[in-house]
Amino acid sequence: MDYLPIALSLVAVLVALYYFITRNHNLFKKHGIVHIPPTPLFGNMGSLARRQITIMDLLTKTYQLDSKAKYIGFYEFLTPVIVLRDLDLIKAVTMKNVEQFSDHRPLVNKKVDPMLGGMLFMLNGDQWKHHRNMLSPTFTSSKIKTMFKLMSECASRFAEHLSNLPEEQRETEMKGLLTKYTNDVIASCVYNVSIDSVKEPNNVFYVYGKISTSLATFKRTLIILVHRNVPWLAELLQLKVVDSHIAKFFYDQVAESVEIRQRTGARRSDILQLFMDNNKKREPRQEMTVQDMANHAFSFFFGGFDTVSSQTCIIAHLLAENPDVQERLQQEIDETLENNNGELTYDAMHEMKYLDAVINETLRLYPIAAFLDRMCVKDFELPPARPGDKPFTVKAGMNIWIPVSAIHQDPKYYENPSKFDPDRFYENNKAITNSGAYMPFGLGPRMCIGNRFALTEMKVLLCHVLAKCSIKLAPRTITPLQFEKGVFNLTGRNGFWLAIEPRKSSYCFFSVSASAVSCN
Ligand code: HEM
Ligand SMILES: *[C@@H]1O[C@H](CO)[C@@H](O)[C@H](O)[C@H]1NC(C)=O
Ligand SMILES: *[C@@H]1O[C@H](CO)[C@@H](O)[C@H](O)[C@H]1NC(C)=O
Ligand SMILES: *[C@@H]1O[C@H](CO)[C@@H](O)[C@H](O)[C@H]1NC(C)=O
């Protein structure tokens, strides 16, 4: 038997494969753009895939390659990505030239996973514009104000639970606990379902919510990689990120509720109601279908369950590490309650300057969205990265990343950037948020639609909890904060362990006011 043809074809296949997996890895070298030399297949993601680094540190390392460059090259596995450093260019991409960068790179194949693919974050072009316009009226301050009441009920119950923990349970893993709070808030604000996940951790909402949002499992990461890189294969194999029975559960919740309300005329101050009311103001052609409503409701679940709980864990951790900050915050909370007969109102909460500063500073130091991404839809010429370089044309289909955490840590914009110092927001009130170097919720028309919802949800919780309890470092707390390496979601190493202690003296303990929301 003649082995030569077989050997030759094997070589040919290997060469083709090698060419395929390295074909894009020449781009930045060819154009003289600063980058870390890529390794085959992994590009610049090798250390992340081997779990040796966090995504934040990887981006910071990339960002710091050249402090004079307006942008840097990066290989996300096989895909070249431009990492922007220059704030004016960032503004150009996210705001001025937004029609050229209106999209995200598709994360899932919509034909296979309609519920995930129908979420606002995944929509592109005109479809995105249409749905964003339909959703925007849901998040105005007056609408958030009505949801504040529902949030406050959940937070008050949660604080009550924490302040009554038996001695031996006071050291707790905050992430597990806080997802119960965010779950209950979303279930209440979005789906008109009142649950208490602390008391009943086996309720379907919580169980399904946790499964459908934990994107970091190995299987899910693989599935998403297939969706992102070989969408036809995902379609062929019908690889679903969210299992059908879970998607059906969330769909049924919405369909049933809509049906009841249409039949009985019942109303509630939740997001579904807003969807339905807004439909009445539209031409029939423009109305949201029940499937649209189900997708968006699910998308708030998806966007708001893990983000808010992780970010709140980080706040809690920083408060435990900085007892002086915590005391000052508790003082502000006590005073606010005192001035409002023990009741936490929406307006009083939004007057709390130190609370605002503590949250904003946490979002600066540890933004859970470490980077933003945009996909180019029409060729765009970038100016030379460094003086003397040539301009570079971003081709349609190419990705841009904005390294949020690295910018938030740049001493050019923040003095002593690694220090947790809420006073930088307290004193300069608004100066930072207007500087262009602060973007925890993203930038431009595609920024987080739920930012006010999220801020309110976190503030309500902190007010109720800190009025009754203090948060302390525990034996299992890792200080300073360390994050899990090699995952895309920001998770504390070994979780977020902290100790909760009831306060001995606080407004709640000398108040006799019966109307007190947080001191019952
Ligand atoms: C602390 C909590 C949160 C953080 C840090 C956060 C952060 C972000 C970021 C960085 C983006 C991308 C923005 C961009 O590319 O410019 C985003 C998009 C989005 N977020 Fe949030 N988010 C949070 C909570 C929420 C909540 C509670 C909801 C829903 C109620 C939500 C719904 C969305 C949606 C729908 C989008 C996509 C917007 C679009 O593409 O038009 N987020 N979020
Ligand atoms: C985040 O990543 C960790 C570590 O891989 C994982 O255990 C956890 O379930 C993830 N959480 C979510 C909500 O994705
Ligand atoms: C909202 O939930 C309550 C109980 O949780 C229920 O009695 C009411 O019918 C629901 N409203 C609608 C309009 O679905
Ligand atoms: C904190 O951030 C929010 C938006 O993220 C902004 O509206 C607010 O003005 C900021 N507060 C201060 C004191 O900078």
Coordinates of C-alpha atoms and ligand atoms in Angstrom, one line a residue:
M1 CA 0.0 0.0 0.0
D2 CA 1.2 3.4 -0.9
Y3 CA 1.3 5.7 2.1
L4 CA 2.7 8.7 0.3
P5 CA -0.7 10.2 -0.8
I6 CA -2.1 9.7 2.6
A7 CA 0.9 11.3 4.3
L8 CA 0.8 14.2 1.8
S9 CA -2.9 14.8 2.3
L10 CA -2.4 14.7 6.0
V11 CA 0.3 17.3 5.7
A12 CA -2.0 19.4 3.5
V13 CA -4.8 19.2 6.0
L14 CA -2.4 20.2 8.8
V15 CA -1.1 23.1 6.8
A16 CA -4.6 24.2 5.9
L17 CA -5.6 23.9 9.6
Y18 CA -2.5 25.8 10.7
Y19 CA -3.3 28.5 8.1
F20 CA -6.9 28.6 9.2
I21 CA -6.0 29.0 12.9
T22 CA -3.3 31.6 12.3
R23 CA -4.6 33.4 9.3
N24 CA -5.8 36.4 11.2
H25 CA -2.8 36.5 13.5
N26 CA -0.8 38.6 11.2
L27 CA -3.1 41.6 11.0
F28 CA -1.6 43.8 13.7
K29 CA 2.0 43.0 12.7
K30 CA 1.3 44.0 9.1
H31 CA -0.2 47.3 10.2
G32 CA 2.3 48.1 12.8
I33 CA -0.2 48.2 15.7
V34 CA 1.1 47.5 19.2
H35 CA 0.0 44.1 20.4
I36 CA 1.2 41.1 22.4
P37 CA 2.4 38.4 19.9
P38 CA -0.4 35.8 19.8
T39 CA -0.1 32.0 20.3
P40 CA -1.8 29.8 17.7
L41 CA -5.5 29.2 18.3
F42 CA -5.5 31.0 21.7
G43 CA -4.3 34.4 20.4
N44 CA -3.9 36.5 23.6
M45 CA -6.4 34.5 25.6
G46 CA -4.0 31.7 26.6
S47 CA -3.4 32.8 30.1
L48 CA -7.1 33.4 30.7
A49 CA -8.0 29.9 29.3
R50 CA -5.3 28.4 31.5
R51 CA -6.9 30.2 34.5
Q52 CA -3.8 32.1 35.3
I53 CA -5.3 35.6 35.1
T54 CA -8.5 37.5 35.5
I55 CA -10.1 39.2 32.6
M56 CA -9.6 42.6 34.3
D57 CA -5.9 42.0 34.7
L58 CA -5.5 40.7 31.2
L59 CA -7.1 43.9 29.8
T60 CA -5.1 46.1 32.1
K61 CA -1.9 44.4 30.9
T62 CA -3.0 45.0 27.3
Y63 CA -4.0 48.6 28.1
Q64 CA -0.6 49.4 29.7
L65 CA 1.4 48.1 26.7
D66 CA 1.9 51.6 25.4
S67 CA 0.7 54.7 27.2
K68 CA 1.1 56.8 24.1
A69 CA -1.0 54.6 21.8
K70 CA -4.6 55.6 21.0
Y71 CA -5.4 51.9 20.6
I72 CA -3.8 48.4 20.9
G73 CA -4.3 45.2 19.0
F74 CA -5.7 42.1 20.8
Y75 CA -6.5 38.6 19.6
E76 CA -9.7 37.0 21.1
F77 CA -8.6 33.5 20.1
L78 CA -8.7 33.8 16.3
T79 CA -10.5 37.1 16.1
P80 CA -8.5 40.4 16.0
V81 CA -10.0 43.1 18.2
I82 CA -9.1 46.8 18.6
V83 CA -8.8 47.8 22.2
L84 CA -9.3 51.6 22.4
R85 CA -7.3 53.7 24.9
D86 CA -8.1 57.2 23.8
L87 CA -11.2 58.8 25.4
D88 CA -11.9 60.9 22.3
L89 CA -11.9 57.8 20.1
I90 CA -14.1 56.0 22.6
K91 CA -16.6 58.9 22.4
A92 CA -16.4 58.8 18.6
V93 CA -17.2 55.1 18.5
T94 CA -19.9 54.9 21.2
M95 CA -21.6 58.3 20.5
K96 CA -20.6 60.4 17.4
N97 CA -20.4 57.5 14.9
V98 CA -22.8 55.2 16.6
E99 CA -24.4 54.3 13.3
Q100 CA -21.1 52.7 12.3
F101 CA -20.8 50.8 15.6
S102 CA -24.4 50.1 16.4
D103 CA -24.1 46.3 17.1
H104 CA -22.6 43.7 19.4
R105 CA -20.9 40.7 17.9
P106 CA -23.7 38.0 18.0
L107 CA -23.4 35.8 21.1
V108 CA -26.0 33.3 20.2
N109 CA -27.7 32.1 17.0
K110 CA -31.2 33.6 17.3
K111 CA -32.8 30.8 15.3
V112 CA -31.7 28.2 17.9
D113 CA -32.2 30.2 21.0
P114 CA -35.0 32.7 20.3
M115 CA -35.4 33.8 23.9
L116 CA -31.8 34.7 24.5
G117 CA -31.4 36.0 20.9
G118 CA -34.5 38.2 21.4
M119 CA -33.0 40.1 24.3
L120 CA -32.2 43.8 23.8
F121 CA -28.5 43.3 24.2
M122 CA -28.4 40.7 21.4
L123 CA -30.5 42.8 18.9
N124 CA -28.8 44.7 16.1
G125 CA -29.5 47.5 13.7
D126 CA -33.1 48.7 13.2
Q127 CA -34.5 45.9 15.2
W128 CA -32.5 47.1 18.2
K129 CA -33.6 50.7 17.7
H130 CA -37.3 49.7 17.5
H131 CA -37.1 47.6 20.7
R132 CA -35.0 50.1 22.6
N133 CA -37.6 52.7 21.9
M134 CA -40.3 50.4 23.1
L135 CA -38.5 49.7 26.3
S136 CA -37.2 53.1 27.2
P137 CA -40.5 54.4 28.8
T138 CA -40.2 51.5 31.3
F139 CA -37.2 53.0 33.0
T140 CA -38.0 56.7 33.5
S141 CA -37.6 58.0 37.1
S142 CA -41.3 58.0 37.7
K143 CA -41.6 54.4 36.7
I144 CA -38.6 53.5 38.9
K145 CA -40.3 55.3 41.7
T146 CA -43.3 53.0 41.6
M147 CA -41.0 50.0 41.5
F148 CA -39.1 51.4 44.5
K149 CA -42.0 50.2 46.7
L150 CA -41.7 46.7 45.5
M151 CA -38.0 46.7 46.0
S152 CA -38.3 48.2 49.5
E153 CA -40.6 45.3 50.5
C154 CA -38.0 42.8 49.4
A155 CA -35.1 44.6 51.0
S156 CA -36.9 45.1 54.3
R157 CA -37.7 41.4 54.5
F158 CA -34.1 40.6 53.6
A159 CA -32.7 42.9 56.3
E160 CA -35.0 41.5 58.9
H161 CA -33.7 38.0 58.0
L162 CA -30.1 39.1 58.3
S163 CA -30.5 40.9 61.6
N164 CA -32.1 37.7 63.1
L165 CA -29.5 35.3 62.0
P166 CA -28.4 32.9 64.8
E167 CA -24.9 33.5 66.0
E168 CA -23.4 30.5 64.2
Q169 CA -24.8 31.5 60.8
R170 CA -23.6 35.1 60.9
E171 CA -20.6 34.3 58.8
T172 CA -22.2 33.9 55.3
E173 CA -21.4 33.6 51.7
M174 CA -22.9 36.9 50.4
K175 CA -23.3 35.9 46.7
G176 CA -25.6 33.0 47.4
L177 CA -27.7 35.2 49.7
L178 CA -27.8 38.3 47.5
T179 CA -28.9 36.5 44.4
K180 CA -32.0 35.6 46.5
Y181 CA -32.7 39.3 47.0
T182 CA -32.2 40.2 43.3
N183 CA -34.3 37.2 42.3
D184 CA -37.2 38.3 44.5
V185 CA -36.9 41.9 43.2
I186 CA -37.0 40.9 39.6
A187 CA -39.8 38.4 40.1
S188 CA -41.8 41.1 41.9
C189 CA -41.0 44.1 39.6
V190 CA -41.1 42.3 36.3
Y191 CA -43.4 39.2 36.7
N192 CA -45.8 40.1 39.5
V193 CA -44.7 37.1 41.4
S194 CA -44.2 37.6 45.1
I195 CA -41.7 35.1 46.6
D196 CA -39.3 34.9 49.5
S197 CA -36.3 33.0 48.3
V198 CA -34.6 33.2 51.6
K199 CA -37.3 31.2 53.2
E200 CA -38.1 29.1 50.2
P201 CA -34.9 28.6 48.2
N202 CA -36.5 25.8 46.2
N203 CA -39.0 28.0 44.4
V204 CA -38.9 27.5 40.7
F205 CA -38.1 31.1 39.9
Y206 CA -34.9 31.0 41.9
V207 CA -33.9 27.5 40.7
Y208 CA -34.5 28.2 37.0
G209 CA -33.1 31.7 37.3
K210 CA -29.9 30.4 38.7
I211 CA -29.6 27.7 36.0
S212 CA -30.4 30.0 33.1
T213 CA -28.0 32.8 34.1
S214 CA -25.0 30.7 35.2
L215 CA -23.1 31.2 31.9
A216 CA -19.8 30.2 33.4
T217 CA -20.1 26.5 33.4
F218 CA -17.8 24.7 31.1
K219 CA -20.6 23.3 29.0
R220 CA -22.3 26.7 28.5
T221 CA -19.0 28.4 27.7
L222 CA -18.4 25.7 25.0
I223 CA -21.9 26.2 23.6
I224 CA -21.5 30.0 23.4
L225 CA -18.2 29.6 21.7
V226 CA -19.8 27.4 19.0
H227 CA -22.6 30.0 18.7
R228 CA -20.2 32.8 18.3
N229 CA -17.8 31.2 16.0
V230 CA -19.7 28.5 14.0
P231 CA -23.3 29.7 14.1
W232 CA -24.4 27.1 11.4
L233 CA -23.2 24.3 13.6
A234 CA -25.1 25.6 16.5
E235 CA -28.2 25.5 14.3
L236 CA -27.5 22.1 13.0
L237 CA -27.1 20.6 16.4
Q238 CA -29.8 22.8 18.0
L239 CA -27.5 23.8 20.8
K240 CA -29.5 25.8 23.2
V241 CA -28.0 28.0 25.9
V242 CA -31.3 28.3 27.8
D243 CA -33.1 24.9 27.9
S244 CA -36.5 24.8 26.3
H245 CA -38.4 23.9 29.4
I246 CA -36.8 26.9 31.2
A247 CA -37.6 29.2 28.4
K248 CA -41.2 27.9 28.4
F249 CA -41.5 28.5 32.1
F250 CA -40.6 32.2 31.7
Y251 CA -42.8 32.5 28.7
D252 CA -45.8 31.0 30.5
Q253 CA -45.4 33.4 33.4
V254 CA -45.8 36.3 31.1
A255 CA -48.5 34.8 28.9
E256 CA -50.6 33.8 31.9
S257 CA -50.3 37.2 33.6
V258 CA -51.1 39.1 30.4
E259 CA -54.1 36.9 29.8
I260 CA -55.4 37.4 33.4
R261 CA -55.0 41.2 33.2
Q262 CA -56.7 41.4 29.8
R263 CA -59.6 39.3 31.0
T264 CA -60.1 40.9 34.4
G265 CA -58.8 44.4 34.0
A266 CA -56.5 43.8 37.0
R267 CA -53.5 46.1 37.3
R268 CA -50.2 46.1 39.1
S269 CA -47.3 48.5 39.1
D270 CA -44.8 46.1 37.5
I271 CA -43.0 46.1 34.2
L272 CA -45.5 43.9 32.4
Q273 CA -48.1 46.4 33.1
L274 CA -46.0 49.1 31.5
F275 CA -45.5 47.0 28.4
M276 CA -49.2 46.5 28.1
D277 CA -50.1 50.2 28.8
N278 CA -47.5 51.3 26.2
N279 CA -49.0 48.9 23.7
K280 CA -52.3 50.8 23.9
K281 CA -50.6 54.0 22.9
R282 CA -49.1 52.4 19.7
E283 CA -50.5 51.5 16.4
P284 CA -51.3 47.8 16.3
R285 CA -48.4 47.2 13.9
Q286 CA -45.9 48.6 16.4
E287 CA -47.2 46.7 19.4
M288 CA -45.1 44.3 21.4
T289 CA -46.2 40.7 21.0
V290 CA -46.4 38.4 24.0
Q291 CA -43.2 36.7 22.8
D292 CA -41.5 40.1 22.8
M293 CA -42.7 40.8 26.3
A294 CA -41.5 37.4 27.4
N295 CA -38.1 38.0 25.8
H296 CA -37.6 41.4 27.4
A297 CA -38.9 40.3 30.8
F298 CA -36.4 37.4 30.6
S299 CA -33.7 39.8 29.6
F300 CA -34.2 41.9 32.7
F301 CA -33.8 38.7 34.7
F302 CA -30.7 37.8 32.7
G303 CA -29.2 41.3 32.9
G304 CA -30.2 42.1 36.5
F305 CA -29.9 38.9 38.5
D306 CA -26.2 38.3 38.6
T307 CA -24.9 41.8 37.9
V308 CA -26.6 43.5 40.8
S309 CA -25.9 40.7 43.2
S310 CA -22.2 40.6 42.3
Q311 CA -21.8 44.3 42.4
T312 CA -23.5 44.4 45.8
C313 CA -21.2 41.7 47.1
I314 CA -18.3 43.9 46.2
I315 CA -19.8 46.9 47.9
A316 CA -20.4 44.8 51.1
H317 CA -16.8 43.6 51.0
L318 CA -15.4 47.1 50.6
L319 CA -17.5 48.3 53.5
A320 CA -16.2 45.5 55.7
E321 CA -12.7 46.4 54.7
N322 CA -13.2 50.1 55.4
P323 CA -15.2 50.4 58.7
D324 CA -14.8 54.2 58.7
V325 CA -16.7 54.4 55.4
Q326 CA -19.3 52.0 56.7
E327 CA -19.8 54.1 59.9
R328 CA -20.2 57.3 58.0
L329 CA -22.7 55.7 55.7
Q330 CA -24.7 54.3 58.6
Q331 CA -24.7 57.8 60.1
E332 CA -26.2 59.1 56.9
I333 CA -28.8 56.4 56.8
D334 CA -29.8 56.9 60.5
E335 CA -30.2 60.6 59.9
T336 CA -32.3 60.1 56.9
L337 CA -34.6 57.7 58.7
E338 CA -34.8 60.1 61.6
N339 CA -35.8 63.0 59.4
N340 CA -38.5 60.9 57.7
N341 CA -40.2 59.3 60.8
G342 CA -38.3 56.1 60.2
E343 CA -39.6 55.6 56.7
L344 CA -37.3 55.2 53.7
T345 CA -38.8 57.2 50.9
Y346 CA -37.6 57.3 47.3
D347 CA -36.9 61.0 47.4
A348 CA -35.1 60.9 50.7
M349 CA -32.9 58.0 49.5
H350 CA -31.9 60.0 46.4
E351 CA -30.8 62.9 48.5
M352 CA -28.2 60.7 50.3
K353 CA -24.9 62.0 48.9
Y354 CA -22.6 59.7 50.7
L355 CA -24.5 56.6 49.6
D356 CA -24.3 57.7 46.0
A357 CA -20.6 58.3 46.4
V358 CA -19.9 54.9 48.0
I359 CA -21.7 53.1 45.2
N360 CA -20.1 55.1 42.4
E361 CA -16.7 54.6 43.8
T362 CA -17.3 50.8 44.0
L363 CA -18.4 50.8 40.4
R364 CA -15.2 52.7 39.5
L365 CA -12.8 50.4 41.4
Y366 CA -14.5 47.1 40.4
P367 CA -16.8 47.5 37.5
I368 CA -18.4 44.1 36.9
A369 CA -18.5 44.7 33.2
A370 CA -14.7 44.8 32.7
F371 CA -15.1 45.9 29.0
L372 CA -17.6 47.1 26.5
D373 CA -17.8 45.8 23.0
R374 CA -19.0 47.1 19.7
M375 CA -19.0 45.6 16.2
C376 CA -18.2 47.8 13.2
V377 CA -21.0 47.7 10.6
K378 CA -19.5 50.1 8.1
D379 CA -15.8 50.6 7.5
F380 CA -14.3 53.3 9.7
E381 CA -10.9 54.9 9.6
L382 CA -9.1 55.3 12.9
P383 CA -6.4 58.0 13.1
P384 CA -2.8 56.7 13.5
A385 CA -2.4 54.9 16.9
R386 CA 0.9 56.8 17.5
P387 CA 2.4 59.9 15.9
G388 CA 4.1 58.8 12.7
D389 CA 2.0 55.6 12.3
K390 CA -0.4 55.0 9.5
P391 CA -4.2 55.3 10.0
F392 CA -6.0 52.0 10.3
T393 CA -9.3 51.1 8.7
V394 CA -11.6 49.1 10.9
K395 CA -13.5 46.8 8.5
A396 CA -17.2 45.9 8.8
G397 CA -17.5 42.9 11.1
M398 CA -14.5 43.8 13.2
N399 CA -14.7 44.1 16.9
I400 CA -13.8 47.0 19.2
W401 CA -13.3 46.7 22.9
I402 CA -13.4 49.4 25.5
P403 CA -11.4 48.4 28.6
V404 CA -13.5 49.9 31.3
S405 CA -11.7 48.6 34.3
A406 CA -8.3 49.6 33.0
I407 CA -9.5 53.1 32.3
H408 CA -11.0 53.3 35.8
Q409 CA -7.5 52.4 37.2
D410 CA -5.5 54.8 35.1
P411 CA -3.6 57.4 37.2
K412 CA -4.0 59.8 34.4
Y413 CA -7.7 60.1 35.3
Y414 CA -7.8 59.1 39.0
E415 CA -5.3 60.1 41.6
N416 CA -4.2 57.1 43.6
P417 CA -6.5 54.9 41.5
S418 CA -6.3 51.7 43.6
K419 CA -7.5 53.3 46.7
F420 CA -11.2 52.9 47.7
D421 CA -12.1 56.6 48.4
P422 CA -15.8 57.6 48.1
D423 CA -14.8 61.2 48.8
R424 CA -13.6 61.6 45.2
F425 CA -17.2 61.4 44.2
Y426 CA -18.6 63.2 47.3
E427 CA -16.4 66.3 46.8
N428 CA -16.3 66.6 43.1
N429 CA -20.0 65.8 42.7
K430 CA -20.6 65.1 39.0
A431 CA -17.1 66.2 37.8
I432 CA -16.1 62.6 37.4
T433 CA -19.3 61.3 35.8
N434 CA -18.9 64.0 33.2
S435 CA -15.2 63.4 32.6
G436 CA -15.7 60.7 30.0
A437 CA -13.4 58.3 32.0
Y438 CA -16.3 56.8 34.0
M439 CA -18.4 54.2 32.3
P440 CA -19.6 51.4 34.6
F441 CA -22.8 51.2 32.7
G442 CA -21.4 51.7 29.3
L443 CA -21.7 54.7 27.0
G444 CA -23.9 56.3 24.3
P445 CA -27.3 55.1 23.1
R446 CA -26.4 51.4 23.8
M447 CA -25.6 52.0 27.4
C448 CA -27.3 49.9 30.1
I449 CA -31.0 50.5 30.0
G450 CA -31.4 49.3 33.6
N451 CA -28.8 51.5 35.3
R452 CA -31.3 53.5 37.4
F453 CA -33.2 50.4 38.2
A454 CA -29.9 48.8 39.4
L455 CA -28.7 51.8 41.4
T456 CA -32.1 52.0 43.1
E457 CA -32.2 48.3 43.9
M458 CA -28.7 48.4 45.4
K459 CA -29.4 51.6 47.4
V460 CA -32.6 50.3 48.9
L461 CA -30.9 47.2 50.0
L462 CA -28.0 49.0 51.6
C463 CA -30.3 51.4 53.5
H464 CA -32.4 48.6 55.0
V465 CA -29.5 46.3 55.8
L466 CA -27.1 48.9 57.2
A467 CA -29.8 50.4 59.4
K468 CA -30.0 47.2 61.2
C469 CA -26.7 45.4 60.8
S470 CA -23.0 46.0 60.3
I471 CA -20.9 44.0 57.8
K472 CA -17.6 42.7 59.2
L473 CA -14.6 40.8 57.9
A474 CA -14.9 37.1 58.7
P475 CA -12.3 34.3 59.1
R476 CA -13.0 33.1 55.6
T477 CA -12.9 36.6 54.0
I478 CA -10.0 37.0 51.6
T479 CA -8.5 40.5 51.8
P480 CA -7.8 42.4 49.7
L481 CA -10.5 41.3 47.4
Q482 CA -9.4 38.6 44.9
F483 CA -11.3 37.4 41.8
E484 CA -11.6 34.0 40.3
K485 CA -9.2 33.6 37.4
G486 CA -10.2 32.4 33.9
V487 CA -13.9 33.2 34.0
F488 CA -15.8 35.9 32.2
N489 CA -18.1 36.5 35.2
L490 CA -16.6 38.4 38.0
T491 CA -16.7 36.1 41.1
G492 CA -14.8 36.4 44.3
R493 CA -12.2 33.7 44.9
N494 CA -14.0 31.2 47.1
G495 CA -17.0 33.4 46.9
F496 CA -17.7 36.4 49.1
W497 CA -17.5 35.4 52.8
L498 CA -18.5 38.1 55.3
A499 CA -19.9 38.4 58.8
I500 CA -23.2 40.1 59.5
E501 CA -23.7 41.5 63.0
P502 CA -26.9 43.2 64.3
R503 CA -26.1 46.8 65.4
K504 CA -26.3 47.5 69.0
S505 CA -27.3 51.2 68.6
S506 CA -29.0 52.6 65.6
Y507 CA -32.0 54.6 64.6
C508 CA -34.0 51.4 64.6
F509 CA -33.3 50.5 68.2
F510 CA -34.3 53.8 69.8
S511 CA -37.1 54.6 67.4
V512 CA -40.7 54.0 68.6
S513 CA -42.3 55.0 65.4
A514 CA -44.8 52.3 64.4
S515 CA -44.8 53.4 60.8
A516 CA -41.1 52.6 60.3
V517 CA -40.6 50.6 57.2
S518 CA -37.2 49.4 58.1
C519 CA -37.5 49.1 61.8
N520 CA -40.5 46.8 62.2
Ligands
HEM1 C1 -24.9 46.8 38.7 C2 -25.7 46.4 37.8 C3 -25.4 46.5 36.3 C4 -24.3 46.8 35.6 C5 -22.9 47.2 36.1 C6 -24.7 46.8 34.2 C7 -23.8 47.1 33.1 C8 -24.2 47.0 31.8 C9 -23.3 47.3 30.7 C10 -21.8 47.7 30.9 C11 -24.0 47.2 29.5 C12 -23.4 47.4 28.1 C13 -23.4 48.9 27.8 C14 -22.6 49.3 26.6 O1 -22.2 48.4 25.8 O2 -22.4 50.5 26.4 C15 -25.3 46.8 29.9 C16 -26.3 46.6 29.0 C17 -27.6 46.3 29.3 N1 -28.1 46.1 30.6 FE1 -27.1 46.4 32.3 N2 -26.0 46.5 34.1 C18 -26.5 46.3 35.3 C19 -27.8 46.0 35.7 C20 -28.9 45.8 34.8 C21 -30.3 45.6 35.1 C22 -30.8 45.6 36.6 C23 -31.0 45.5 34.0 C24 -32.4 45.3 33.7 C25 -33.4 45.7 34.5 C26 -30.0 45.6 32.9 C27 -30.4 45.6 31.5 C28 -29.5 45.8 30.5 C29 -29.9 45.7 29.1 C30 -31.2 45.3 28.6 C31 -28.7 46.0 28.4 C32 -28.6 46.1 26.8 C33 -28.9 47.5 26.3 C34 -28.8 47.6 24.8 O3 -28.1 46.9 24.2 O4 -29.5 48.5 24.3 N3 -28.8 45.9 33.4 N4 -25.4 46.7 31.3
LIG2 C1 -19.3 32.3 38.0 O1 -18.1 31.5 37.9 C2 -17.9 30.6 38.9 C3 -16.6 29.9 38.7 O2 -16.5 29.3 37.5 C4 -19.1 29.6 38.9 O3 -18.9 28.7 40.0 C5 -20.4 30.4 39.1 O4 -21.5 29.5 39.1 C6 -20.5 31.5 38.1 N1 -21.7 32.2 38.4 C7 -22.6 32.7 37.5 C8 -23.8 33.2 38.1 O5 -22.4 32.6 36.3
LIG3 C1 -50.5 39.7 40.7 O1 -50.2 38.9 41.8 C2 -51.2 38.8 42.7 C3 -50.7 37.8 43.8 O2 -49.4 37.6 43.8 C4 -52.4 38.2 42.1 O3 -53.5 38.1 43.0 C5 -52.9 39.1 41.0 O4 -54.0 38.5 40.3 C6 -51.7 39.3 40.0 N1 -52.1 40.3 39.1 C7 -52.2 40.1 37.8 C8 -52.7 41.2 37.0 O5 -51.7 39.1 37.2
LIG4 C1 -23.0 58.6 40.4 O1 -23.3 57.9 39.1 C2 -24.5 58.2 38.6 C3 -24.6 57.4 37.3 O2 -23.9 56.2 37.2 C4 -24.7 59.6 38.3 O3 -26.0 59.9 37.8 C5 -24.5 60.4 39.6 O4 -24.5 61.8 39.4 C6 -23.1 60.0 40.2 N1 -22.9 60.7 41.4 C7 -21.9 61.5 41.7 C8 -21.8 62.2 43.0 O5 -21.0 61.7 40.9

